[in-house]
Tab-separated table of C-alpha atoms and ligand atoms in Angstrom:
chain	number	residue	atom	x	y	z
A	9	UNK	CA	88.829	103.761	70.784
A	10	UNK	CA	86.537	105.951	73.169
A	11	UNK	CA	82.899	104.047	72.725
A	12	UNK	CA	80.007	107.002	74.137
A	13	UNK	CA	76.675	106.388	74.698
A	14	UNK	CA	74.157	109.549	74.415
A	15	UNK	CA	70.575	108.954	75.561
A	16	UNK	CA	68.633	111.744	74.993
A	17	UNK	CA	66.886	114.104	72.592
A	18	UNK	CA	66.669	114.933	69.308
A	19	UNK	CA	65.347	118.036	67.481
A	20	UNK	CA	65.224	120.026	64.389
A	21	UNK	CA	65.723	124.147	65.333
A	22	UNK	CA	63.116	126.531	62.833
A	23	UNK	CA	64.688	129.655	63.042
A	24	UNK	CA	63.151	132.842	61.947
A	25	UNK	CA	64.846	136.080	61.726
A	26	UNK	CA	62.574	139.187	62.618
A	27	UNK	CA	62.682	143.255	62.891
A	28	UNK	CA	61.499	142.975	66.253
A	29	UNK	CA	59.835	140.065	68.408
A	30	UNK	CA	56.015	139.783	67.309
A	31	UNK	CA	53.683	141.338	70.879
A	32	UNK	CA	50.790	139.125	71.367
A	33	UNK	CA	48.674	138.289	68.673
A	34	UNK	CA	51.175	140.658	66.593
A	35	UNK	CA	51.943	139.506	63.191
A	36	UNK	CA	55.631	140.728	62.161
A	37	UNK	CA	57.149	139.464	59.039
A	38	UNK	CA	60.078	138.256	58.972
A	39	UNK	CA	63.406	138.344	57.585
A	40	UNK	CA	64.829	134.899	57.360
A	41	UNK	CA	64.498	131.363	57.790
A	42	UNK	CA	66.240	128.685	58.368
A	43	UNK	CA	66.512	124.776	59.846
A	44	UNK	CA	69.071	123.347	62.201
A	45	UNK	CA	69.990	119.828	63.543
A	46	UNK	CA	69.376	120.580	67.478
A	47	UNK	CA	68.440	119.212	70.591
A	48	UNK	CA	71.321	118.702	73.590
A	49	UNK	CA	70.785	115.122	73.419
A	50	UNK	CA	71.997	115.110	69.423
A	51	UNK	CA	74.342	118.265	69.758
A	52	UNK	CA	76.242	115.934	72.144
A	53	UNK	CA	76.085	113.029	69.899
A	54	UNK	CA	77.316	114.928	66.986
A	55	UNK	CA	79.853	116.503	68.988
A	56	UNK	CA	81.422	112.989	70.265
A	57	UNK	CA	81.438	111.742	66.961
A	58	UNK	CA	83.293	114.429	65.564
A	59	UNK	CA	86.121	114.171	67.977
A	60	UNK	CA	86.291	110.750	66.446
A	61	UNK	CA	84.208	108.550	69.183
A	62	UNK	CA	82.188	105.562	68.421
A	63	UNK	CA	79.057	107.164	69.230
A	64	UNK	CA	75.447	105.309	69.717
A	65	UNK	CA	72.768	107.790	70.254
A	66	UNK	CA	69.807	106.639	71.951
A	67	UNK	CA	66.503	108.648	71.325
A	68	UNK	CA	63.479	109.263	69.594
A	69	UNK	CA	61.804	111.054	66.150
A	70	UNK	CA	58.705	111.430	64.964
A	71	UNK	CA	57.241	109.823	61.795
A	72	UNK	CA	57.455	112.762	59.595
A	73	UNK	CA	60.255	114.745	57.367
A	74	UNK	CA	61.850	116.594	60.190
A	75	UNK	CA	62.771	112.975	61.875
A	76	UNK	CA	64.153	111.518	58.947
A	77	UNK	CA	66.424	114.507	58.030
A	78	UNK	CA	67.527	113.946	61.485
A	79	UNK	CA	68.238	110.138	61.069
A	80	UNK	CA	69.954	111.334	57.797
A	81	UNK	CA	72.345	114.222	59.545
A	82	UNK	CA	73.345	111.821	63.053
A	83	UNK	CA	74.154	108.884	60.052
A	84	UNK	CA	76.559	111.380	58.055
A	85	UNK	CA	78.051	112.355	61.331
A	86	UNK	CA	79.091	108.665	61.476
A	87	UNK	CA	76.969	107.573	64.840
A	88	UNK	CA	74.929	104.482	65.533
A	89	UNK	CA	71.240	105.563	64.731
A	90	UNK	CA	70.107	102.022	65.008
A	91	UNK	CA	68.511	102.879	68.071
A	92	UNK	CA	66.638	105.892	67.205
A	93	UNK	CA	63.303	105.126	67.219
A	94	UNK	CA	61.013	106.429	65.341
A	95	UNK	CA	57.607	107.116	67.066
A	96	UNK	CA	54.337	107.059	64.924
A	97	UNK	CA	52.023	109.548	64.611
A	98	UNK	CA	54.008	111.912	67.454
A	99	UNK	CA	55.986	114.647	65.617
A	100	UNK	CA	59.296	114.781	65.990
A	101	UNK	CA	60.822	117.566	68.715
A	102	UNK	CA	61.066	121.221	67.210
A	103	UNK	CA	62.376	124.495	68.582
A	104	UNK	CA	60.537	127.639	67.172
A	105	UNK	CA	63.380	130.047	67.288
A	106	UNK	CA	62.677	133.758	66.628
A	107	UNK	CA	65.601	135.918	66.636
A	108	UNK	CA	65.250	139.722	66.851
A	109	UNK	CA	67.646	142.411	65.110
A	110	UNK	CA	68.910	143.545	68.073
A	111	UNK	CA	69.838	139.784	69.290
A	112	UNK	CA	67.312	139.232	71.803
A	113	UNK	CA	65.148	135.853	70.824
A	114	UNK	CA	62.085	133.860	72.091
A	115	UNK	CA	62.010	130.088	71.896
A	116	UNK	CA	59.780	127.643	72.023
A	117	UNK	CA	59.937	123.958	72.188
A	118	UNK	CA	57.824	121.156	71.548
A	119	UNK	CA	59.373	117.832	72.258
A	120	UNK	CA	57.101	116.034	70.556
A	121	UNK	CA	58.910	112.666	70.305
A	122	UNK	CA	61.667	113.286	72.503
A	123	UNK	CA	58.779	112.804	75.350
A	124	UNK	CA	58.447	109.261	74.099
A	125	UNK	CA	61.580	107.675	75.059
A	126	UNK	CA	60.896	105.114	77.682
A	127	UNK	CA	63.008	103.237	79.968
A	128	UNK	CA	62.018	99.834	76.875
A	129	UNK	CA	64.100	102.074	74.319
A	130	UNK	CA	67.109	102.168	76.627
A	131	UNK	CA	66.916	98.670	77.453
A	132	UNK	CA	66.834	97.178	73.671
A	133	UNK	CA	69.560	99.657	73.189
A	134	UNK	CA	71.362	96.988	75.957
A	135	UNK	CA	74.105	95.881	73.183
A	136	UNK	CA	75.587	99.834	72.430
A	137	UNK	CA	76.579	99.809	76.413
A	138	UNK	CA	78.229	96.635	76.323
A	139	UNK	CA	82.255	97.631	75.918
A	140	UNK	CA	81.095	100.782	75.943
A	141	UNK	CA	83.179	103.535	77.976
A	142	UNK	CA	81.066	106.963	78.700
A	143	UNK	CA	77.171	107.576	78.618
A	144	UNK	CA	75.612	110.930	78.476
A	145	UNK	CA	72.544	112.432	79.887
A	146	UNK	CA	70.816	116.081	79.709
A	147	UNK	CA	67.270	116.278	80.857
A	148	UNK	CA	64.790	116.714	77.569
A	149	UNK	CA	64.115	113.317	77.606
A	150	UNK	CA	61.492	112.085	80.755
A	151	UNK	CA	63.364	111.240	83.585
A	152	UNK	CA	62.778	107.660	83.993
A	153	UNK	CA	64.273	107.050	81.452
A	154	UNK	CA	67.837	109.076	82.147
A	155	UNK	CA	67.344	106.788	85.187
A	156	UNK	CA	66.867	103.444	83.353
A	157	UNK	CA	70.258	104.289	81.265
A	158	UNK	CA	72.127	105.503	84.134
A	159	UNK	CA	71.473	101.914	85.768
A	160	UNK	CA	72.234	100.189	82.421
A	161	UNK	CA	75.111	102.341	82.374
A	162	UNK	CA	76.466	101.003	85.692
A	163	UNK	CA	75.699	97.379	85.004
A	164	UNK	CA	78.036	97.802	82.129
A	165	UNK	CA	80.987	99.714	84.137
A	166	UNK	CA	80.451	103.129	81.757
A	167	UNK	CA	80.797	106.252	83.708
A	168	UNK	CA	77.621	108.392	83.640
A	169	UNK	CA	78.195	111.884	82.921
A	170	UNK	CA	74.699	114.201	83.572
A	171	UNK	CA	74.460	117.436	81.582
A	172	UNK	CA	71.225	118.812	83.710
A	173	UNK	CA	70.070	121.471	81.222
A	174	UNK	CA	67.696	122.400	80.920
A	175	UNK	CA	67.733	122.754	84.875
A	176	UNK	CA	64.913	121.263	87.132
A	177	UNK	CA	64.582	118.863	90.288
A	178	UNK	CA	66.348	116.152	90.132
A	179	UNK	CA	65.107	112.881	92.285
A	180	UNK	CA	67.930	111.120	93.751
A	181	UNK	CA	67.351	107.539	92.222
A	182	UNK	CA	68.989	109.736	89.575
A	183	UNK	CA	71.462	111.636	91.006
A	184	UNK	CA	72.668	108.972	93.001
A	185	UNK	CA	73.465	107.113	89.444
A	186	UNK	CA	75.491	110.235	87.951
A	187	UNK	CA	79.124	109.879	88.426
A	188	UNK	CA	80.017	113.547	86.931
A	189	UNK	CA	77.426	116.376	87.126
A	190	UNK	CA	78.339	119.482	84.734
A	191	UNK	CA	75.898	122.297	85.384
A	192	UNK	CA	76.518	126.059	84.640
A	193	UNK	CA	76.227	129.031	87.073
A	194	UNK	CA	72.799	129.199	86.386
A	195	UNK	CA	72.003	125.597	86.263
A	196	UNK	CA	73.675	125.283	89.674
A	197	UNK	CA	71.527	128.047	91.151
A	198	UNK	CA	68.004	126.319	89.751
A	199	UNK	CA	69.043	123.154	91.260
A	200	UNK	CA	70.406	124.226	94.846
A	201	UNK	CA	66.881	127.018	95.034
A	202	UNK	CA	69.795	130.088	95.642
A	203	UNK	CA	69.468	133.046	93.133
A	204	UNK	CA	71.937	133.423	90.218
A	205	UNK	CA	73.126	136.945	91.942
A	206	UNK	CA	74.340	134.227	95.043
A	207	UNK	CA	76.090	132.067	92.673
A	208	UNK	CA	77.303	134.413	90.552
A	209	UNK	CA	79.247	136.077	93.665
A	210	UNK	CA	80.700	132.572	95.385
A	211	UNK	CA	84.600	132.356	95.584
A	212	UNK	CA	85.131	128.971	93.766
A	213	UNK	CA	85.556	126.913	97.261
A	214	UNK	CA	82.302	127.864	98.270
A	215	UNK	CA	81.077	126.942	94.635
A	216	UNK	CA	82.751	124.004	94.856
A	217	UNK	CA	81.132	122.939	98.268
A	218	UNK	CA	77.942	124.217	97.167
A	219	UNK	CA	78.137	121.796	93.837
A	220	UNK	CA	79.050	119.050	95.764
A	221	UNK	CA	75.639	118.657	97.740
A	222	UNK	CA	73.747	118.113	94.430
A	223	UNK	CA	75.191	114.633	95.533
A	224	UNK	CA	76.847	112.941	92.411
A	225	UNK	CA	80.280	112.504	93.541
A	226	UNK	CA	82.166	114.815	90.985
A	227	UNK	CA	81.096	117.841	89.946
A	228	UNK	CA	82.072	120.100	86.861
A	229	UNK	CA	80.863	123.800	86.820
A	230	UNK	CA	81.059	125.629	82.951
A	231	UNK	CA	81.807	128.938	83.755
A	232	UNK	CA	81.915	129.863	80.020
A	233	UNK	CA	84.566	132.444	79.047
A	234	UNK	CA	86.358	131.831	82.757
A	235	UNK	CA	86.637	128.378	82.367
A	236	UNK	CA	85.517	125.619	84.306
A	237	UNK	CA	85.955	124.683	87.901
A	238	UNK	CA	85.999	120.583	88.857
A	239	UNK	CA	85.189	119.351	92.449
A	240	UNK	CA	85.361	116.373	93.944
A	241	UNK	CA	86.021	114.394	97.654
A	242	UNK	CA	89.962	115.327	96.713
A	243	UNK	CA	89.318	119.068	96.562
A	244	UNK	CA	88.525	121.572	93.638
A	245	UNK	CA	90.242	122.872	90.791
A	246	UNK	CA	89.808	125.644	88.309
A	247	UNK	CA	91.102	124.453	84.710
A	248	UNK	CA	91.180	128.190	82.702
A	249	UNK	CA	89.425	128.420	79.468
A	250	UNK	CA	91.482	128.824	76.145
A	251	UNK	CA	91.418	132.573	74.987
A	252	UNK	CA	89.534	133.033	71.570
A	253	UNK	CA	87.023	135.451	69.802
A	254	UNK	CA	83.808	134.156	70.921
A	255	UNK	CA	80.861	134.802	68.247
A	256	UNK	CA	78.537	132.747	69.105
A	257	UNK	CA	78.205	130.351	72.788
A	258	UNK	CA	75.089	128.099	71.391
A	259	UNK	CA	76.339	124.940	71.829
A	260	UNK	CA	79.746	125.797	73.977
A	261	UNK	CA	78.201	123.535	76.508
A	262	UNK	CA	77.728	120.706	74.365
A	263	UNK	CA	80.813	120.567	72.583
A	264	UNK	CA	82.352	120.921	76.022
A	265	UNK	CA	80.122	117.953	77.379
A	266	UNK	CA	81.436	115.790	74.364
A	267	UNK	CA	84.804	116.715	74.883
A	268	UNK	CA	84.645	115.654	78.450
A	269	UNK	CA	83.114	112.356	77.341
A	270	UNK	CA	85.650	111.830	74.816
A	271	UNK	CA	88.692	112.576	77.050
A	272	UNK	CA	87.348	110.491	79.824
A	273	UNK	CA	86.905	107.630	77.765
A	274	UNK	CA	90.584	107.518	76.080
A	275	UNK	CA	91.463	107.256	80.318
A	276	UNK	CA	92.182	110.867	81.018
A	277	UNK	CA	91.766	112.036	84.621
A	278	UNK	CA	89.063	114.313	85.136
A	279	UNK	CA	91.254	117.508	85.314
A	280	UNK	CA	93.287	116.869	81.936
A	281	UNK	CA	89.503	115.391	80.701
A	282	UNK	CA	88.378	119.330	81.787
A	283	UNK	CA	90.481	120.881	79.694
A	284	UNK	CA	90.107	118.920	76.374
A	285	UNK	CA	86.301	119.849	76.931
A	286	UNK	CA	87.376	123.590	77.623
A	287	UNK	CA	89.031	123.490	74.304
A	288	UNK	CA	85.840	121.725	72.661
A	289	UNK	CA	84.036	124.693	73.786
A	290	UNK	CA	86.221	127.959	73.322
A	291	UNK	CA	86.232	126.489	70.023
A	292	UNK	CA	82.298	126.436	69.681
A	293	UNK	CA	82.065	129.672	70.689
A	294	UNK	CA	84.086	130.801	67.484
A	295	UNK	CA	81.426	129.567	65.050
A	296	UNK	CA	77.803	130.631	64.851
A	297	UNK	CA	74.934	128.026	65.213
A	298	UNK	CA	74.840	124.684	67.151
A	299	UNK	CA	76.067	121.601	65.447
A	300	UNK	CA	77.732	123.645	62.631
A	301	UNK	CA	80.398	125.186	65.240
A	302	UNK	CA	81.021	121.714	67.094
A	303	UNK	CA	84.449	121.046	66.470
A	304	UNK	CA	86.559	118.170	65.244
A	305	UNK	CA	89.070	116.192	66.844
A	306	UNK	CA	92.057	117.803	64.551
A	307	UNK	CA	90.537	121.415	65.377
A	308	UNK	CA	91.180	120.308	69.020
A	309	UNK	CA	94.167	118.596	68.301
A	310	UNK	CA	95.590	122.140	66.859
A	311	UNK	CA	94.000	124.087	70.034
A	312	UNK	CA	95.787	122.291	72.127
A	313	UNK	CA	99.041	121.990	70.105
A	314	UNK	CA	99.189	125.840	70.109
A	315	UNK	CA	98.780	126.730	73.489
A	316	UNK	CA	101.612	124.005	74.159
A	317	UNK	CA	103.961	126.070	72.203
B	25	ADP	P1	76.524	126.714	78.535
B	25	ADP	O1	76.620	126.935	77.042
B	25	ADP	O2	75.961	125.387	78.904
B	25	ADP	O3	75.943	127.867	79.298
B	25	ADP	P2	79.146	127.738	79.167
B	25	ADP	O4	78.721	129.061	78.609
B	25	ADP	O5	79.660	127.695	80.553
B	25	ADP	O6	78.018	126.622	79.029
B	25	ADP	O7	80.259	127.176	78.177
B	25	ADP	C1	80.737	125.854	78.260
B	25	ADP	C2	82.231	125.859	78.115
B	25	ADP	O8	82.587	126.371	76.833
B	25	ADP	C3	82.975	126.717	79.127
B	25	ADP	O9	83.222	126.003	80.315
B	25	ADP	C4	84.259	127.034	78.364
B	25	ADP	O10	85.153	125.954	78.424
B	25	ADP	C5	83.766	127.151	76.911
B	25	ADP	N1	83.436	128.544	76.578
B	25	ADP	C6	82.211	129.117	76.555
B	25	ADP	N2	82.289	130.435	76.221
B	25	ADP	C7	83.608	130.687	76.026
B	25	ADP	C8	84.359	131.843	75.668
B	25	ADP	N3	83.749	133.024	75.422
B	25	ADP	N4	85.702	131.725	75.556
B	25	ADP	C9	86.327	130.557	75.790
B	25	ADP	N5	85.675	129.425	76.139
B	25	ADP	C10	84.339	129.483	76.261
């Protein structure tokens, strides 16, 4: 049974739909609303569970309705919310969404609780990494904290798997905790200071190299429709994506980060690992929304099965 860890944040999407996005201090009204689960930190969570992990999520919400229709939607998903804490008189994270006719959107968020998380939370959370095989970190929780799991994590033997989106500096009391790092292109560019034009151009050995001087001592790049590319001391690989009719990429990278969680901790070897999560995510991109297009384990299962064939 593959036990995952997720430390990390939790919020509820408002999205609006609009003609156009509103100019300063423009009032536009407009056409649609509606609420989503969100948050990487909880995408991931829900995204483990589904494949059929034991999943503990680690985080925070605020004391208000938005945090406990969260505690309400991680609980139906089947994961552990006992340690989701619930942080009075902070509301809980939110991402104002507006999307425009023509696609384009603006987003804001306010991590409210998420913010809140301290490195105290992660250790009472001490009995969900015992036995425990995989913990997962993004970076909208404060940093500390990643770091205070990360060291948990090793105490307990899990292997630490760093989502770092959104990008930003990372110290390296972190990164020298992080056993697999899994930026994207652009990710990867934020964090070694080159421009995404560089990136975008680098023949995968040189992306490879590149990736491995973040430090963390494998490194998986999500190159979204092409795939993903895996490095490590050994050498690199590029694992092709699965071929689908992409509607929709929010959330590719999380079900792809769950997948890689998931495949890791049944004792797959990063490669095969790679392409379980490439499946998790072509298969995202086939739904619209976040959580709603995270897939399940038989969806996978029948992915996989397919392409066998
Ligand atoms: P992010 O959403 O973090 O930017 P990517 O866009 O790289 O991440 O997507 C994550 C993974 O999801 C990719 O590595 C790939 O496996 C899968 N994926 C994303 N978009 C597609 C697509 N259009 N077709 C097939 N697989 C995709």
């Amino acid at each position: 049974m593959a036990r995952i860890v997720v430390v990390g944040s939790a919020n509820v999407d408002l999205v609006a739909q609009t003609p156009h996005l509103p100019e300063p201090g423009e009032t536009v009204l407009g056409s649609g609303f509606m609420t989503a689960m969100g948050g990487k930190g909880a995408n991931q969570a829900v995204g483990a569970a589904r494949l059929g992990a034991v999943v503990t999520f680690v985080a925070r919400v605020g004391d208000d309705a938005f945090g406990q229709q969260c505690l309400a939607a991680y609980a139906k998903e089947g994961i552990d919310t006992r340690y989701v804490g619930i942080t009075p008189e902070t509301p809980t994270g939110i991402a104002l969404i507006a999307v425009a006719a023509d696609g384009e959107n603006t987003i804001i968020v306010a991590s409210g609780a998420n913010m809140t998380l301290t490195p105290d939370d992660v250790a009472r959370a001490e009995p969900a990494f015992q036995g425990a095989d995989v913990l997962v970190l993004q970076l909208e929780v404060p940093l500390e904290t990643s770091i205070a799991a990360a060291r948990l994590a090793h105490k307990h033997n899990l292997r630490v798997v760093l989502n770092p989106a959104p990008a930003r500096h990372l110290p390296d009391e972190l990164l020298r905790e992080i056993d697999i790092i899994t930026p994207n292109r652009i990710e990867l560019a934020q964090m070694m200071h080159l421009s995404e034009a560089e990136v975008q151009v680098l023949p995968d050995a040189d992306l490879a190299r590149t990736a491995l001087k973040l430090g963390p001592p494998a490194v998986v790049i999500t190159l979204g429709a092409e795939g993903a590319l895996v490095a490590d001391s050994g050498g690199w690989t590029r694992v092709p994506a699965f071929e689908v009719r992409a509607v929709d990429t929010t959330a590719a990278g999380d079900a792809f980060n769950a997948g890689l969680a998931v495949a890791l901790a049944r004792g797959a070897d990063l490669v095969d690992a790679v392409r379980y999560a490439n499946a998790c995510g072509a298969l995202a991109a086939t739904k619209l929304g976040a959580q709603p297009s995270l897939p399940t384990g038989d969806e996978v299962d029948r992915l996989l099965h397919t392409i066998r064939e």
